[in-house]
Amino acid sequence: MLRTFLKKALLKMGFNEKVYDLLKKIPERKLSTYKILAEKLNTKAYRAVGNALNKNPNAPYVPCHRIINSNGFIGGYAKGIKKKIDLLKKEGIEIKNNKIDLKKYLFKF
DNA sequence: CCGTTGACTCTTT
DNA sequence: AAAAGAGCCAACG
């Protein structure tokens, strides 16, 4: 189990790793978007970013709930969209009609 | 190995 | 303004 995880982590270390790394830099009360992450990775594969989070091998460790759509809507969450909203609210982020004020909370790397 | 799919976003009807 | 197309890339069958 642990072995499998380590093996994959050491062997892969590509696209996803970078995504998680960026994610970990986002402080509480802050947000970012799929777009920004992709651009940080020097790519336009916004989907691949979402895909990486969906698999989310580091679930509790990486704050993947702090990533939302570029239009300010929530997007999705592997464990349920409600859970995502709860977590965000808990961090002090206000959500109206499943939408977030990006300008207010956006974290700039 | 090729085709599909998806927590996406931008551009063009 | 709303819908469809295009681009991009990892994961899965």
PDB file of C-alpha atoms (C1' of nucleotides) in Angstrom:
ATOM      1  CA  MET A   1       0.000   0.000   0.000  1.00  0.00           C
ATOM      2  CA  LEU A   2       2.472   2.560   1.165  1.00  0.00           C
ATOM      3  CA  ARG A   3       4.938   1.053  -1.218  1.00  0.00           C
ATOM      4  CA  THR A   4       2.643   1.473  -4.143  1.00  0.00           C
ATOM      5  CA  PHE A   5       2.141   5.092  -3.250  1.00  0.00           C
ATOM      6  CA  LEU A   6       5.828   5.840  -2.929  1.00  0.00           C
ATOM      7  CA  LYS A   7       6.674   4.014  -6.076  1.00  0.00           C
ATOM      8  CA  LYS A   8       4.187   5.974  -8.076  1.00  0.00           C
ATOM      9  CA  ALA A   9       5.222   9.227  -6.484  1.00  0.00           C
ATOM     10  CA  LEU A  10       8.856   8.711  -7.285  1.00  0.00           C
ATOM     11  CA  LEU A  11       8.302   7.302 -10.699  1.00  0.00           C
ATOM     12  CA  LYS A  12       5.769   9.768 -11.987  1.00  0.00           C
ATOM     13  CA  MET A  13       6.693  13.210 -10.685  1.00  0.00           C
ATOM     14  CA  GLY A  14       5.371  14.992 -13.698  1.00  0.00           C
ATOM     15  CA  PHE A  15       2.393  17.068 -14.441  1.00  0.00           C
ATOM     16  CA  ASN A  16       0.385  16.055 -11.411  1.00  0.00           C
ATOM     17  CA  GLU A  17       3.211  16.559  -8.966  1.00  0.00           C
ATOM     18  CA  LYS A  18       3.524  20.133 -10.067  1.00  0.00           C
ATOM     19  CA  VAL A  19      -0.167  20.659  -9.679  1.00  0.00           C
ATOM     20  CA  TYR A  20      -0.096  19.415  -6.113  1.00  0.00           C
ATOM     21  CA  ASP A  21       2.957  21.459  -5.346  1.00  0.00           C
ATOM     22  CA  LEU A  22       1.271  24.662  -6.440  1.00  0.00           C
ATOM     23  CA  LEU A  23      -1.817  23.698  -4.545  1.00  0.00           C
ATOM     24  CA  LYS A  24       0.061  23.374  -1.310  1.00  0.00           C
ATOM     25  CA  LYS A  25       1.212  26.968  -1.620  1.00  0.00           C
ATOM     26  CA  ILE A  26      -2.301  28.343  -1.443  1.00  0.00           C
ATOM     27  CA  PRO A  27      -2.955  29.631   2.076  1.00  0.00           C
ATOM     28  CA  GLU A  28      -6.277  29.438   3.872  1.00  0.00           C
ATOM     29  CA  ARG A  29      -8.885  31.971   2.878  1.00  0.00           C
ATOM     30  CA  LYS A  30      -7.413  32.047  -0.601  1.00  0.00           C
ATOM     31  CA  LEU A  31      -8.423  30.481  -3.909  1.00  0.00           C
ATOM     32  CA  SER A  32      -7.083  29.767  -7.327  1.00  0.00           C
ATOM     33  CA  THR A  33      -8.428  28.433 -10.598  1.00  0.00           C
ATOM     34  CA  TYR A  34      -7.714  25.614 -12.993  1.00  0.00           C
ATOM     35  CA  LYS A  35      -6.633  28.153 -15.520  1.00  0.00           C
ATOM     36  CA  ILE A  36      -4.020  29.767 -13.330  1.00  0.00           C
ATOM     37  CA  LEU A  37      -2.565  26.433 -12.348  1.00  0.00           C
ATOM     38  CA  ALA A  38      -2.312  25.335 -15.942  1.00  0.00           C
ATOM     39  CA  GLU A  39      -0.616  28.549 -16.881  1.00  0.00           C
ATOM     40  CA  LYS A  40       1.853  28.103 -14.078  1.00  0.00           C
ATOM     41  CA  LEU A  41       2.665  24.750 -15.617  1.00  0.00           C
ATOM     42  CA  ASN A  42       3.205  26.491 -18.911  1.00  0.00           C
ATOM     43  CA  THR A  43       0.363  24.699 -20.635  1.00  0.00           C
ATOM     44  CA  LYS A  44      -3.193  25.225 -21.777  1.00  0.00           C
ATOM     45  CA  ALA A  45      -4.375  21.841 -20.606  1.00  0.00           C
ATOM     46  CA  TYR A  46      -6.860  23.163 -18.087  1.00  0.00           C
ATOM     47  CA  ARG A  47      -8.639  19.858 -18.185  1.00  0.00           C
ATOM     48  CA  ALA A  48      -5.604  17.873 -17.257  1.00  0.00           C
ATOM     49  CA  VAL A  49      -5.363  19.937 -14.095  1.00  0.00           C
ATOM     50  CA  GLY A  50      -8.915  19.077 -13.175  1.00  0.00           C
ATOM     51  CA  ASN A  51      -8.225  15.499 -14.050  1.00  0.00           C
ATOM     52  CA  ALA A  52      -5.246  15.407 -11.720  1.00  0.00           C
ATOM     53  CA  LEU A  53      -7.291  16.770  -8.850  1.00  0.00           C
ATOM     54  CA  ASN A  54     -10.101  14.352  -9.522  1.00  0.00           C
ATOM     55  CA  LYS A  55      -7.762  11.415  -9.067  1.00  0.00           C
ATOM     56  CA  ASN A  56      -6.339  13.245  -6.092  1.00  0.00           C
ATOM     57  CA  PRO A  57      -3.902  10.727  -4.612  1.00  0.00           C
ATOM     58  CA  ASN A  58      -3.053  13.126  -1.787  1.00  0.00           C
ATOM     59  CA  ALA A  59      -6.625  13.846  -0.786  1.00  0.00           C
ATOM     60  CA  PRO A  60      -6.333  15.099   2.798  1.00  0.00           C
ATOM     61  CA  TYR A  61      -2.870  16.489   2.306  1.00  0.00           C
ATOM     62  CA  VAL A  62      -3.503  18.740  -0.655  1.00  0.00           C
ATOM     63  CA  PRO A  63      -6.160  21.473  -0.388  1.00  0.00           C
ATOM     64  CA  CYS A  64      -7.784  20.642  -3.690  1.00  0.00           C
ATOM     65  CA  HIS A  65     -11.000  22.351  -2.634  1.00  0.00           C
ATOM     66  CA  ARG A  66      -9.363  25.726  -3.128  1.00  0.00           C
ATOM     67  CA  ILE A  67      -9.498  25.377  -6.880  1.00  0.00           C
ATOM     68  CA  ILE A  68     -12.551  26.633  -8.754  1.00  0.00           C
ATOM     69  CA  ASN A  69     -13.618  27.533 -12.280  1.00  0.00           C
ATOM     70  CA  SER A  70     -12.264  30.730 -13.788  1.00  0.00           C
ATOM     71  CA  ASN A  71     -15.793  32.135 -13.971  1.00  0.00           C
ATOM     72  CA  GLY A  72     -16.115  31.931 -10.188  1.00  0.00           C
ATOM     73  CA  PHE A  73     -18.391  28.894  -9.990  1.00  0.00           C
ATOM     74  CA  ILE A  74     -17.431  26.020  -7.781  1.00  0.00           C
ATOM     75  CA  GLY A  75     -16.768  23.316 -10.320  1.00  0.00           C
ATOM     76  CA  GLY A  76     -16.633  19.836  -8.885  1.00  0.00           C
ATOM     77  CA  TYR A  77     -15.205  17.809  -6.082  1.00  0.00           C
ATOM     78  CA  ALA A  78     -14.419  14.123  -5.892  1.00  0.00           C
ATOM     79  CA  LYS A  79     -16.114  13.818  -2.506  1.00  0.00           C
ATOM     80  CA  GLY A  80     -19.122  15.910  -3.393  1.00  0.00           C
ATOM     81  CA  ILE A  81     -19.654  19.518  -4.217  1.00  0.00           C
ATOM     82  CA  LYS A  82     -21.273  20.184  -0.858  1.00  0.00           C
ATOM     83  CA  LYS A  83     -18.207  19.063   0.974  1.00  0.00           C
ATOM     84  CA  LYS A  84     -16.172  21.481  -1.036  1.00  0.00           C
ATOM     85  CA  ILE A  85     -18.456  24.359  -0.194  1.00  0.00           C
ATOM     86  CA  ASP A  86     -18.399  23.465   3.480  1.00  0.00           C
ATOM     87  CA  LEU A  87     -14.637  23.440   3.550  1.00  0.00           C
ATOM     88  CA  LEU A  88     -14.424  26.786   1.821  1.00  0.00           C
ATOM     89  CA  LYS A  89     -16.957  28.344   4.136  1.00  0.00           C
ATOM     90  CA  LYS A  90     -15.070  27.000   7.076  1.00  0.00           C
ATOM     91  CA  GLU A  91     -12.058  28.939   5.881  1.00  0.00           C
ATOM     92  CA  GLY A  92     -14.076  32.115   5.842  1.00  0.00           C
ATOM     93  CA  ILE A  93     -14.911  32.292   2.170  1.00  0.00           C
ATOM     94  CA  GLU A  94     -18.365  33.530   1.290  1.00  0.00           C
ATOM     95  CA  ILE A  95     -20.349  31.689  -1.363  1.00  0.00           C
ATOM     96  CA  LYS A  96     -23.434  33.061  -3.070  1.00  0.00           C
ATOM     97  CA  ASN A  97     -25.562  30.913  -5.378  1.00  0.00           C
ATOM     98  CA  ASN A  98     -22.727  28.432  -5.669  1.00  0.00           C
ATOM     99  CA  LYS A  99     -20.517  31.264  -6.814  1.00  0.00           C
ATOM    100  CA  ILE A 100     -17.451  32.906  -5.336  1.00  0.00           C
ATOM    101  CA  ASP A 101     -16.051  36.407  -5.625  1.00  0.00           C
ATOM    102  CA  LEU A 102     -12.792  35.595  -7.320  1.00  0.00           C
ATOM    103  CA  LYS A 103     -11.286  39.047  -7.103  1.00  0.00           C
ATOM    104  CA  LYS A 104     -11.687  39.039  -3.377  1.00  0.00           C
ATOM    105  CA  TYR A 105     -10.094  35.710  -2.598  1.00  0.00           C
ATOM    106  CA  LEU A 106      -7.807  34.950  -5.505  1.00  0.00           C
ATOM    107  CA  PHE A 107      -4.307  33.967  -4.503  1.00  0.00           C
ATOM    108  CA  LYS A 108      -1.543  35.224  -6.752  1.00  0.00           C
ATOM    109  CA  PHE A 109       1.541  33.085  -6.869  1.00  0.00           C
TER     110      PHE A 109
ATOM    111  C1'  DC B   1      -1.767   2.009 -29.450  1.00  0.00           C
ATOM    112  C1'  DC B   2      -5.886   4.457 -30.399  1.00  0.00           C
ATOM    113  C1'  DG B   3     -10.233   6.397 -28.939  1.00  0.00           C
ATOM    114  C1'  DT B   4     -12.963   8.393 -25.107  1.00  0.00           C
ATOM    115  C1'  DT B   5     -13.628  11.029 -21.227  1.00  0.00           C
ATOM    116  C1'  DG B   6     -13.303  14.750 -17.881  1.00  0.00           C
ATOM    117  C1'  DA B   7     -13.333  18.880 -11.315  1.00  0.00           C
ATOM    118  C1'  DC B   8     -11.605  23.405 -18.136  1.00  0.00           C
ATOM    119  C1'  DT B   9     -11.395  27.688 -20.917  1.00  0.00           C
ATOM    120  C1'  DC B  10     -11.339  30.430 -25.030  1.00  0.00           C
ATOM    121  C1'  DT B  11     -13.108  31.503 -29.604  1.00  0.00           C
ATOM    122  C1'  DT B  12     -16.463  31.401 -33.060  1.00  0.00           C
ATOM    123  C1'  DT B  13     -21.063  31.043 -34.704  1.00  0.00           C
TER     124       DT B  13
ATOM    125  C1'  DA C   1     -26.684  36.196 -25.236  1.00  0.00           C
ATOM    126  C1'  DA C   2     -26.390  31.301 -25.835  1.00  0.00           C
ATOM    127  C1'  DA C   3     -24.616  27.255 -28.000  1.00  0.00           C
ATOM    128  C1'  DA C   4     -21.206  24.799 -30.463  1.00  0.00           C
ATOM    129  C1'  DG C   5     -16.275  24.034 -31.720  1.00  0.00           C
ATOM    130  C1'  DA C   6     -11.446  23.946 -30.780  1.00  0.00           C
ATOM    131  C1'  DG C   7      -7.408  23.055 -28.052  1.00  0.00           C
ATOM    132  C1'  DC C   8      -5.040  20.636 -24.580  1.00  0.00           C
ATOM    133  C1'  DC C   9      -3.353  16.493 -21.712  1.00  0.00           C
ATOM    134  C1'  DA C  10      -3.507  12.579 -18.202  1.00  0.00           C
ATOM    135  C1'  DA C  11      -5.817   8.300 -17.265  1.00  0.00           C
ATOM    136  C1'  DC C  12      -8.357   4.202 -18.619  1.00  0.00           C
ATOM    137  C1'  DG C  13     -10.056   0.299 -21.553  1.00  0.00           C
TER     138       DG C  13
END
